[in-house]
Coordinates of C-alpha atoms in Angstrom, one line a residue:
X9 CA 0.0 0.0 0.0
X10 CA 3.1 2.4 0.8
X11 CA 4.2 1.6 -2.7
X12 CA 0.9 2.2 -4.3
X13 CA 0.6 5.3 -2.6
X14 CA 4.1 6.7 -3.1
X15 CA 3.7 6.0 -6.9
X16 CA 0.5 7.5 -7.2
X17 CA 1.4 10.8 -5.5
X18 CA 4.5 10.7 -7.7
X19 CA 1.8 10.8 -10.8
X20 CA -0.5 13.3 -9.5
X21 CA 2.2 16.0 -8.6
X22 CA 3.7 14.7 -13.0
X23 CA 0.5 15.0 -14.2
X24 CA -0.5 18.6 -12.3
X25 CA 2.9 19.9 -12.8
X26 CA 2.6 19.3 -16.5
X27 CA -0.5 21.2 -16.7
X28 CA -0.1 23.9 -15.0
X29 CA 3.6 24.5 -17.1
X30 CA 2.2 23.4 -20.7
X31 CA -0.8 26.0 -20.0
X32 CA 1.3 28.9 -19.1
X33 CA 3.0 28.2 -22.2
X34 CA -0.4 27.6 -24.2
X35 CA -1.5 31.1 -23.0
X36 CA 1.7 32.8 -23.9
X37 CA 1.6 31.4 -27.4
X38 CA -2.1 32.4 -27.9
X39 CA -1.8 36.0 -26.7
X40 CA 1.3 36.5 -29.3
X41 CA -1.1 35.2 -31.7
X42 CA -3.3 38.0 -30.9
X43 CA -1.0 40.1 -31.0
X44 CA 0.4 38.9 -34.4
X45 CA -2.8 38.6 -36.0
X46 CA -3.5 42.7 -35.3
X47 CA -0.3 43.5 -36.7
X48 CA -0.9 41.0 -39.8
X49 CA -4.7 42.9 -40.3
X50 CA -3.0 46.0 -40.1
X51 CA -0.2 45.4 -42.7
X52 CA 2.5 46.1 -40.1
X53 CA 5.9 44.2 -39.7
X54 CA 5.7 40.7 -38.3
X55 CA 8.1 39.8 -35.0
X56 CA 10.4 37.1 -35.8
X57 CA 8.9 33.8 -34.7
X58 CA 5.8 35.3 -36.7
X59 CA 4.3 34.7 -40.4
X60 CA 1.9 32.8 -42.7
X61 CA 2.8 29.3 -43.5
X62 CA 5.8 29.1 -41.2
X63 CA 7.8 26.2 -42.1
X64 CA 8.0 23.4 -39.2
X65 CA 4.6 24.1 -38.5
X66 CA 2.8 20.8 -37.6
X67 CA 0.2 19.4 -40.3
X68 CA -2.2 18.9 -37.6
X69 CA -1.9 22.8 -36.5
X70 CA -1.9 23.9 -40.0
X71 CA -5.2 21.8 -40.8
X72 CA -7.2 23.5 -37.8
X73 CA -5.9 27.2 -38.5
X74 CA -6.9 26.6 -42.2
X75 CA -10.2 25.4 -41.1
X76 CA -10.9 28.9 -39.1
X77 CA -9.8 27.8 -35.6
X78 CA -7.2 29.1 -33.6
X79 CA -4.7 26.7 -31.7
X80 CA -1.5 25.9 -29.8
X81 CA 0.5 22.5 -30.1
X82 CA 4.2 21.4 -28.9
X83 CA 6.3 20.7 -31.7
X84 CA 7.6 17.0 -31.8
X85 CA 9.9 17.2 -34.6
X86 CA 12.0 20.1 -33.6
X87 CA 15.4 19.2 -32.3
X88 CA 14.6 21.8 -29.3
X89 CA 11.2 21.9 -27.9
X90 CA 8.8 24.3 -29.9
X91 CA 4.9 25.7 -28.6
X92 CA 3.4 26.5 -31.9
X93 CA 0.1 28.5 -32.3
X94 CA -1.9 29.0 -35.4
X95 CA -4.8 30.9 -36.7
X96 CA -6.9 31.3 -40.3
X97 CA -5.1 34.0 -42.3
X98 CA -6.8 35.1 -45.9
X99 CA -6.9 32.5 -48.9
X100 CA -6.8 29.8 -47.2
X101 CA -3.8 30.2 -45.4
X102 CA -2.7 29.6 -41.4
X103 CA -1.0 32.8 -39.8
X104 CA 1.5 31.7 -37.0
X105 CA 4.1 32.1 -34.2
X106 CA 6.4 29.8 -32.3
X107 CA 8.7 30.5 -29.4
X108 CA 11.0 28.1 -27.3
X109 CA 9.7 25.3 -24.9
X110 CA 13.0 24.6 -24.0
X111 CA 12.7 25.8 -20.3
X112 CA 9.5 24.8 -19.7
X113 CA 9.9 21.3 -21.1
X114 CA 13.7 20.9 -19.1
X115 CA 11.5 21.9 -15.7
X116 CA 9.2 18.9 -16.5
X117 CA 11.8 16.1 -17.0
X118 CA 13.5 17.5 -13.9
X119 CA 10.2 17.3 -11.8
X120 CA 9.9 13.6 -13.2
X121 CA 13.8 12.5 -12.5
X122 CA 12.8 14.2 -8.7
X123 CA 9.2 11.7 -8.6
X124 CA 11.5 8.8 -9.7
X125 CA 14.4 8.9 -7.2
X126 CA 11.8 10.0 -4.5
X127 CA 9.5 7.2 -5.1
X128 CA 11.8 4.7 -5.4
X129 CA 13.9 5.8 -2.6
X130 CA 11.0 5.8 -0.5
X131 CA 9.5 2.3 -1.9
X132 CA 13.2 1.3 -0.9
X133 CA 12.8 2.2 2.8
X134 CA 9.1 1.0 2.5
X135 CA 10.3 -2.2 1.3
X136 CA 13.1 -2.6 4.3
X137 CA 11.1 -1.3 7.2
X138 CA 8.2 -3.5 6.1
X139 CA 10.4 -6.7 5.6
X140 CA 12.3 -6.1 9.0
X141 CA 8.9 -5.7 10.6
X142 CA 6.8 -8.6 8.6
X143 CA 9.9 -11.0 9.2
X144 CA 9.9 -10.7 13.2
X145 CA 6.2 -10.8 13.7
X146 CA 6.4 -14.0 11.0
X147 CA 9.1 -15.6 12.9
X148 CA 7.7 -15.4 16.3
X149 CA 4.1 -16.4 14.1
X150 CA 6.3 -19.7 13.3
X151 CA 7.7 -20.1 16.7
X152 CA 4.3 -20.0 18.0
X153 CA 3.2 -22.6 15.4
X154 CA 6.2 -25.0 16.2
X155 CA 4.9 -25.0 19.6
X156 CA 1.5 -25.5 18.5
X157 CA 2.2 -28.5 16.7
X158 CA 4.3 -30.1 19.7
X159 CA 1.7 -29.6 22.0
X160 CA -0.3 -31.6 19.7
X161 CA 2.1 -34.6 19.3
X162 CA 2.2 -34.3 23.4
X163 CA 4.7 -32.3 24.3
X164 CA 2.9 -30.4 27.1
X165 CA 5.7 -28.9 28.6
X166 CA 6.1 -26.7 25.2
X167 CA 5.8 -23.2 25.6
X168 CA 6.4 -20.1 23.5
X169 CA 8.1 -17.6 26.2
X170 CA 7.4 -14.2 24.2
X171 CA 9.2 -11.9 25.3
X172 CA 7.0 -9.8 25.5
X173 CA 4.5 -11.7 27.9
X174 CA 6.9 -13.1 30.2
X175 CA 6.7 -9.8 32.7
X176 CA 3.2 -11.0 32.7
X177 CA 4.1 -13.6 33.7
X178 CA 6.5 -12.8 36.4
X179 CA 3.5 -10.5 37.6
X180 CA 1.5 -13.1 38.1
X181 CA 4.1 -15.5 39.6
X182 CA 4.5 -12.5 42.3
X183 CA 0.8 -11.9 42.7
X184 CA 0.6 -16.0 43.6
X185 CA 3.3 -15.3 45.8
X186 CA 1.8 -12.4 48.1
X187 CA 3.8 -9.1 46.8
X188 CA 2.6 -5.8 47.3
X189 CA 0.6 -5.2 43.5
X190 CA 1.5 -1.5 44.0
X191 CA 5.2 -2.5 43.9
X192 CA 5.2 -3.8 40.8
X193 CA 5.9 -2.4 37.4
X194 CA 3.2 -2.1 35.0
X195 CA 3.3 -4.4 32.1
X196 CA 4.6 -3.8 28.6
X197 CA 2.2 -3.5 26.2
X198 CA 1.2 -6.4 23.9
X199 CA 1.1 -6.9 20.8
X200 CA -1.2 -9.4 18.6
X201 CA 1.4 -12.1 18.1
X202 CA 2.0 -11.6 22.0
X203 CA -1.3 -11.9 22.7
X204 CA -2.0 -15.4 20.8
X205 CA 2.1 -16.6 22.2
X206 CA 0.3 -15.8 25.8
X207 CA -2.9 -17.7 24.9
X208 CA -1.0 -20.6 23.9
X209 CA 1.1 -20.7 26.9
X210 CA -2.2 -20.5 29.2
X211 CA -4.3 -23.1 27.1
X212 CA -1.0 -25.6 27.3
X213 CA -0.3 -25.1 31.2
X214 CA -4.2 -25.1 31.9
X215 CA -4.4 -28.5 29.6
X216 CA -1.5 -30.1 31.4
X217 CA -2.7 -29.2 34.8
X218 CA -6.2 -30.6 34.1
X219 CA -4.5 -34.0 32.6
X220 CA -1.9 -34.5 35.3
X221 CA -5.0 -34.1 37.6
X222 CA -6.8 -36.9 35.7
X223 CA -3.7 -38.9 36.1
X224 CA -2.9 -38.8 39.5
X225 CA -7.0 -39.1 39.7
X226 CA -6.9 -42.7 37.6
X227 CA -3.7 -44.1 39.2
X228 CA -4.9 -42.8 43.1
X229 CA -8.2 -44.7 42.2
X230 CA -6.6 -48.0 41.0
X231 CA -3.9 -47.7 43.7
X232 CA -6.3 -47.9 45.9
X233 CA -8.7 -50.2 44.3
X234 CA -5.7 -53.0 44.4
X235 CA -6.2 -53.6 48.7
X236 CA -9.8 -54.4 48.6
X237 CA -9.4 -56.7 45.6
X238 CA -6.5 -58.6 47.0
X239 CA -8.8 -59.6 50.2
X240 CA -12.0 -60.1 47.6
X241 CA -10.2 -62.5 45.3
X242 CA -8.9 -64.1 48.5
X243 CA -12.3 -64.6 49.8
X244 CA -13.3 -65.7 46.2
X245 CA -11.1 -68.3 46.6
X246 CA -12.4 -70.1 50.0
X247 CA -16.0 -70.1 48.5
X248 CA -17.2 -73.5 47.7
X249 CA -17.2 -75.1 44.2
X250 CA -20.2 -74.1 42.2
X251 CA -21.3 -72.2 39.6
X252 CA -21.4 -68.7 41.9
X253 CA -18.2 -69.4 42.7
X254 CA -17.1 -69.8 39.6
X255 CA -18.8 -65.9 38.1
X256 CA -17.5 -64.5 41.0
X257 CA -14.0 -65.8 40.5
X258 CA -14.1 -64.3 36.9
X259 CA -15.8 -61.5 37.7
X260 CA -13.0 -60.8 40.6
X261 CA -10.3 -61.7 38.0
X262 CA -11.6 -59.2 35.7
X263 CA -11.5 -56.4 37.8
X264 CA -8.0 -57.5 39.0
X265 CA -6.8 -57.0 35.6
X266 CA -8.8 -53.9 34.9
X267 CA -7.1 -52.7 37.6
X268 CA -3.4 -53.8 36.5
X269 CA -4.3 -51.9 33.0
X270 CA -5.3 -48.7 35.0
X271 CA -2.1 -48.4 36.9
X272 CA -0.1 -49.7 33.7
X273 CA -2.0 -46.8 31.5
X274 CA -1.4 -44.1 34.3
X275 CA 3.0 -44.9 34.4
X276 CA 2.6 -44.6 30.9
X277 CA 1.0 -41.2 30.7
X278 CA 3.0 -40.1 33.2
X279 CA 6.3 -40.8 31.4
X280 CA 8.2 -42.6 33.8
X281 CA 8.8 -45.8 32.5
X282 CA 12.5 -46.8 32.3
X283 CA 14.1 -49.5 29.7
X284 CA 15.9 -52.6 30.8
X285 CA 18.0 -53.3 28.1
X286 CA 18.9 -56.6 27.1
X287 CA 19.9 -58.9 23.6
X288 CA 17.3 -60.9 22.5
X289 CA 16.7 -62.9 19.5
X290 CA 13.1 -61.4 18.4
X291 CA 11.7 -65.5 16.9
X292 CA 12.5 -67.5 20.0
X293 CA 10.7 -64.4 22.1
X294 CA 7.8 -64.8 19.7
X295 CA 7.4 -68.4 20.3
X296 CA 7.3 -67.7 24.0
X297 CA 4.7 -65.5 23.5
X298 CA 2.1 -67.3 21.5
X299 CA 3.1 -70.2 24.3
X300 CA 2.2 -68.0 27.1
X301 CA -1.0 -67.5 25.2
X302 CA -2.4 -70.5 24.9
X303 CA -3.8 -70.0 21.7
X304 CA -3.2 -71.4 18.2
X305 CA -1.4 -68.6 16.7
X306 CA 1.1 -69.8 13.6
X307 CA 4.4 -68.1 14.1
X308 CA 6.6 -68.0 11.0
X309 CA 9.9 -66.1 11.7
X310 CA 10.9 -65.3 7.8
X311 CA 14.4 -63.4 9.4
X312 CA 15.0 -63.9 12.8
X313 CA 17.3 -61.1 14.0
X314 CA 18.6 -60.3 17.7
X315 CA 17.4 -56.8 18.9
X316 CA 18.6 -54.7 21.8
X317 CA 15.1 -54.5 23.5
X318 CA 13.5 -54.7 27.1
X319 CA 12.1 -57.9 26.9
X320 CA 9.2 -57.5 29.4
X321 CA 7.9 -54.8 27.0
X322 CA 8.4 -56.2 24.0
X323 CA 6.7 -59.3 25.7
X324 CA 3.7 -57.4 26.3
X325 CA 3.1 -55.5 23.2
X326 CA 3.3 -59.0 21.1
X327 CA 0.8 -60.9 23.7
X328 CA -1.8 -57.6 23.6
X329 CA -1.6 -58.2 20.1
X330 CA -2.3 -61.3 19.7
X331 CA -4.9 -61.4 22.8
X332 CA -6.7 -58.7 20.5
X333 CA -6.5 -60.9 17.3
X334 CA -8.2 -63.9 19.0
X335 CA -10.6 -62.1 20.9
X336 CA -12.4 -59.8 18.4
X337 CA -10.8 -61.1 15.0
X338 CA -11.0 -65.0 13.8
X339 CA -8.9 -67.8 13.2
X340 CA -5.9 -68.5 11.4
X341 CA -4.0 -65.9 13.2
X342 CA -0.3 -65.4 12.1
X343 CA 2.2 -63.4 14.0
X344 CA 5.5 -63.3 11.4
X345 CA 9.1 -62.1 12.3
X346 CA 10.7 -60.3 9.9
X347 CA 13.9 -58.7 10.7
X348 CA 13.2 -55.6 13.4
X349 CA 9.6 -56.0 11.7
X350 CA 6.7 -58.2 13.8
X351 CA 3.1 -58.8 12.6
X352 CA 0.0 -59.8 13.8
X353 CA -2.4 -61.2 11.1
X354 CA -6.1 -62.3 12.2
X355 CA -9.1 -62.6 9.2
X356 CA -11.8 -61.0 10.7
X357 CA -13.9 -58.3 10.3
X358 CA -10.5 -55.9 10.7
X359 CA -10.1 -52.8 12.7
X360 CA -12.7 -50.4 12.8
X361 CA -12.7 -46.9 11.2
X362 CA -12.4 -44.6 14.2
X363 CA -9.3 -46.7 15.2
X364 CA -7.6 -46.6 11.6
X365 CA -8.1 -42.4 12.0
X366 CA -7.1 -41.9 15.4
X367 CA -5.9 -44.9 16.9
X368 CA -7.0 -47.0 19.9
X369 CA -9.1 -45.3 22.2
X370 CA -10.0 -46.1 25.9
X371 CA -12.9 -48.3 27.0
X372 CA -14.4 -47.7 23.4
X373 CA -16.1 -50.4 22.4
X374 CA -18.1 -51.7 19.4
X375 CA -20.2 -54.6 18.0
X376 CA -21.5 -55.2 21.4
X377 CA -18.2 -57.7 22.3
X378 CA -16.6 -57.6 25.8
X379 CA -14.2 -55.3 27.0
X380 CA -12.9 -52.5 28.5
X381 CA -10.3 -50.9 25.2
X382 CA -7.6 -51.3 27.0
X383 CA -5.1 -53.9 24.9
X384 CA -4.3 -52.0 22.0
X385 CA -3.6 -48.6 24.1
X386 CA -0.9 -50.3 26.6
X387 CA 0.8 -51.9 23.5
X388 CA 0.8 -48.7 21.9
X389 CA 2.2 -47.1 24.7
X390 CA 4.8 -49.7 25.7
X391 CA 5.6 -49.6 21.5
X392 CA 6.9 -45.7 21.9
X393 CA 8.5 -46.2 25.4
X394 CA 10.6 -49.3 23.1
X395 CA 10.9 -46.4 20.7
X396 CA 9.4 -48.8 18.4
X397 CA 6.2 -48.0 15.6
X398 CA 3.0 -49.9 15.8
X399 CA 0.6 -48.9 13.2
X400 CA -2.6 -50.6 12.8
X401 CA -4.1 -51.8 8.8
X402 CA -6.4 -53.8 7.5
X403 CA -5.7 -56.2 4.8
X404 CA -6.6 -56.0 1.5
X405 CA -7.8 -59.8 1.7
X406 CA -9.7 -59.2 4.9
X407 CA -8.6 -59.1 8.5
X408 CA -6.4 -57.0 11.0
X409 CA -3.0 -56.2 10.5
X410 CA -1.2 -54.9 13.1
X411 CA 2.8 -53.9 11.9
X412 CA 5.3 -53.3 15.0
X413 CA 8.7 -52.0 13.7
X414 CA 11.3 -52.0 16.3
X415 CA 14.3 -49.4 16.6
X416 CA 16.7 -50.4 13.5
X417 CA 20.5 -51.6 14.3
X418 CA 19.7 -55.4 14.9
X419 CA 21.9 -58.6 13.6
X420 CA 20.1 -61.0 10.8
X421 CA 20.8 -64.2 12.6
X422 CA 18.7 -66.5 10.1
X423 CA 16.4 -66.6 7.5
X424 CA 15.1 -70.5 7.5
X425 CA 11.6 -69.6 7.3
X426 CA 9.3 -70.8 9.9
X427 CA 11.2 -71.3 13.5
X428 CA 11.2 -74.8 15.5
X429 CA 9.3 -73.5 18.2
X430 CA 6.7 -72.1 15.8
X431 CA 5.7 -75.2 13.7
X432 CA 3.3 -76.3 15.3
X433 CA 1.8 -73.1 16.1
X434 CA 2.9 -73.3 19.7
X435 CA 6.2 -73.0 21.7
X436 CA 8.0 -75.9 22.9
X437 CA 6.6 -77.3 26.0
X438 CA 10.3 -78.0 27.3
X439 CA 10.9 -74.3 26.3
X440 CA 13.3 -72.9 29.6
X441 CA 12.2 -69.5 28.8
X442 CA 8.1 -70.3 28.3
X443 CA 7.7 -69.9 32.3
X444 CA 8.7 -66.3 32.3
X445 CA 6.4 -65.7 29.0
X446 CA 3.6 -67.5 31.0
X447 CA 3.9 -64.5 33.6
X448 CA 2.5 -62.0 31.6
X449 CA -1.0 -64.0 30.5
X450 CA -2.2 -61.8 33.7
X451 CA -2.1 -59.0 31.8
X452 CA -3.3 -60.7 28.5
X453 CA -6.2 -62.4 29.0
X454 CA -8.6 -59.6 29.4
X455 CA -7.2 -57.1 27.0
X456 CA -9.4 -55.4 24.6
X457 CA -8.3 -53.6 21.5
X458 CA -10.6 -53.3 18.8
X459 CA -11.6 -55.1 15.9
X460 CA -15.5 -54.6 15.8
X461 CA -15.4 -53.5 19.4
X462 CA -13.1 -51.0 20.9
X463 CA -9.3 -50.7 21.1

């Protein structure tokens, strides 16, 4: 707009400039002609600069004058700049005078060599001032976005830090503190991009606050949900054999596990989870998992490779996985090994479309199937404390696909195919390792992903 405006003054103050020097000269040239043409009717001497049918004149000039008209025009073919001015004179014939432009015409390109290096040295300073100005607000619009976007991906302890609200800030920090108000200096004032930084900041620390809250709420009620449960299931226990006994057992057992989820759930929201490294080939682990199932999952380990992993973990993710296959998907289900790359194959119905858009979701459930959504949101969350990507498809042929890609920088040990503890779609029995795989059923047996019903 500063442009714009610059180059439209610069053509106002051309264009009336111009006038008002060409009709100076216009009226100059016509009052000689007035004066000429008395002399000429009088028979008296003509001025030089004066006669009838002056050579030079301009054809369009001549033309008018002969047609009875009186006129002015600036010669364009004179090597110095000519006003010409013509009248009728007798037989036919155009009476007139010319003088030198020269001045008036110099004054003019002078006046538009002044607009030029005006405008452009003012578009020049436009130009800098604006870009200085445009590229701090941008950058702090792009700092603020940066921040925006991490909050998204769950980085709640983003924040922008303008500048220019953090005296707010402090204000308030002393206010909460018990200083005198009176004592303390008034705040800068803010600017837009300030204003939306310090909005940002205050949405993030109110969002954190209200989840942490929900946390400690969630893991406080499970906590303490884990005593009276312990002395229920014990109870359970002495009852005697029946049917009762039996739905209350189960129902006992399901709220034990509900409860193990809960408290799992809240140490991984609250980011505290720490890794126990250790070597393991990912096939035999596999095996022990689908042993620990019980279940008739087919294991084929196409490259077996040895990861640096925490086993537990890993052990966990895999037997959610395949818990969630049986459960809401159908038989055959294949879990396949290979490389860093595990996957979880059932043919059922397939994950459902919320879950494919925005991933498993607590105690959602679907179809009207059993379950609490639980499964596929702990292995999700024990996949990124591994550092490892689970992503959940469907197959084109049908069925559930669920893809875990552990952290890259593991040994190819074998690529044989389909391992011995995996032919027959079960771990060996005399497997040392299947007790410790057995361990984690507990946390299996009642987990819920999706498929038609939750996550």
């Amino acid at each position: 707009m500063c442009c714009g405006l610059a180059a439209l003054l610069g053509i106002l103050v051309h264009v009336s400039v111009t006038d008002q020097t060409v009709g100076e000269a216009r009226d100059r040239a016509l009052d000689r002609l007035t004066e000429v043409t008395t002399a000429y009717e009088d028979g008296d001497r003509l001025p030089p600069g004066a006669g009838v049918d002056l050579p030079g004149l301009p054809a369009s000039l001549r033309a008018l004058a002969t047609d009875g008209l009186r006129g002015t025009m600036v010669g364009d073919r004179d090597t110095h700049p000519t006003m010409w001015a013509a009248g009728p004179a007798d037989r036919g014939r155009a009476l007139a005078v010319q003088f030198d432009y020269a001045q008036g015409a110099h004054a003019i390109d002078a006046l538009d060599r002044a607009i030029v290096w005006s405008s452009a040295l003012a578009i020049g300073a436009t130009l800098l001032v604006g870009a200085f100005a445009v590229t701090r607000v941008t950058r702090r619009l792009h700092a603020t976005a940066r921040v925006a976007r991490r909050i998204s991906a769950g980085d709640l302890d983003a924040r922008v830090n303008d500048p220019r609200t953090v005296q707010d800030t402090c204000a308030v920090q002393d206010a909460r503190a018990g200083a005198d108000p009176r004592a303390q200096r008034p705040p800068r004032p803010q600017d837009e991009v300030a204003a939306v930084a310090g909005a940002l900041d205050t949405m993030a620390a109110s969002l954190q606050g209200k989840l942490l809250s929900e946390q400690r709420f969630t893991a406080d009620v499970a906590h303490e949900l884990r005593t009276p449960l312990t002395g229920l299931h014990a109870a359970a226990e002495l009852l005697p054999p029946g049917r009762p006994t039996e739905l209350v057992r189960d129902r006992v057992a399901t709220l034990r596990t509900l409860t193990e989820d809960l408290l799992e759930i809240s140490r991984l929201d609250a980011g505290r989870e720490r890794l126990e490294l250790d070597s393991e080939p990912l096939g035999p682990l596999a095996g022990r998992v689908v042993w620990a199932s019980g279940t008739g999952t087919e294991v084929r380990v196409l490259r077996d490779t040895r990861v640096e992993t925490d086993r537990r973990r890993l052990e966990r993710v895999l037997g959610n996985l395949v818990a969630n296959a049986h459960k809401h998907g159908r038989a055959p289900v294949a879990l396949t090994v290979d490389g860093p790359v595990v996957t979880v194959r059932d043919h059922g119905d397939g994950y459902p479309d919320y879950l494919l858009e925005h991933g498993p979701q607590r105690f959602r459930t679907e179809g009207g199937t059993k379950g609490h959504g639980l499964g596929l949101t702990i292995a999700l969350g024990q996949a990124e404390v591994l550092g490892a990507r689970l992503v959940f498809t469907n197959a084109s042929d049908g069925g559930a696909l669920a893809t875990l890609t552990l952290p890259q920088g593991a040994t190819e040990e074998r690529t044989d195919g389909i391992g011995p503890e995996a032919r027959d779609g079960h771990a060996k029995e005399d497997e040392p390792e299947a007790r410790d795989g057995r361990g984690e059923r507990d946390g299996n047996g009642e987990q819920d992903g999706n498929k038609g019903s939750g996550s």
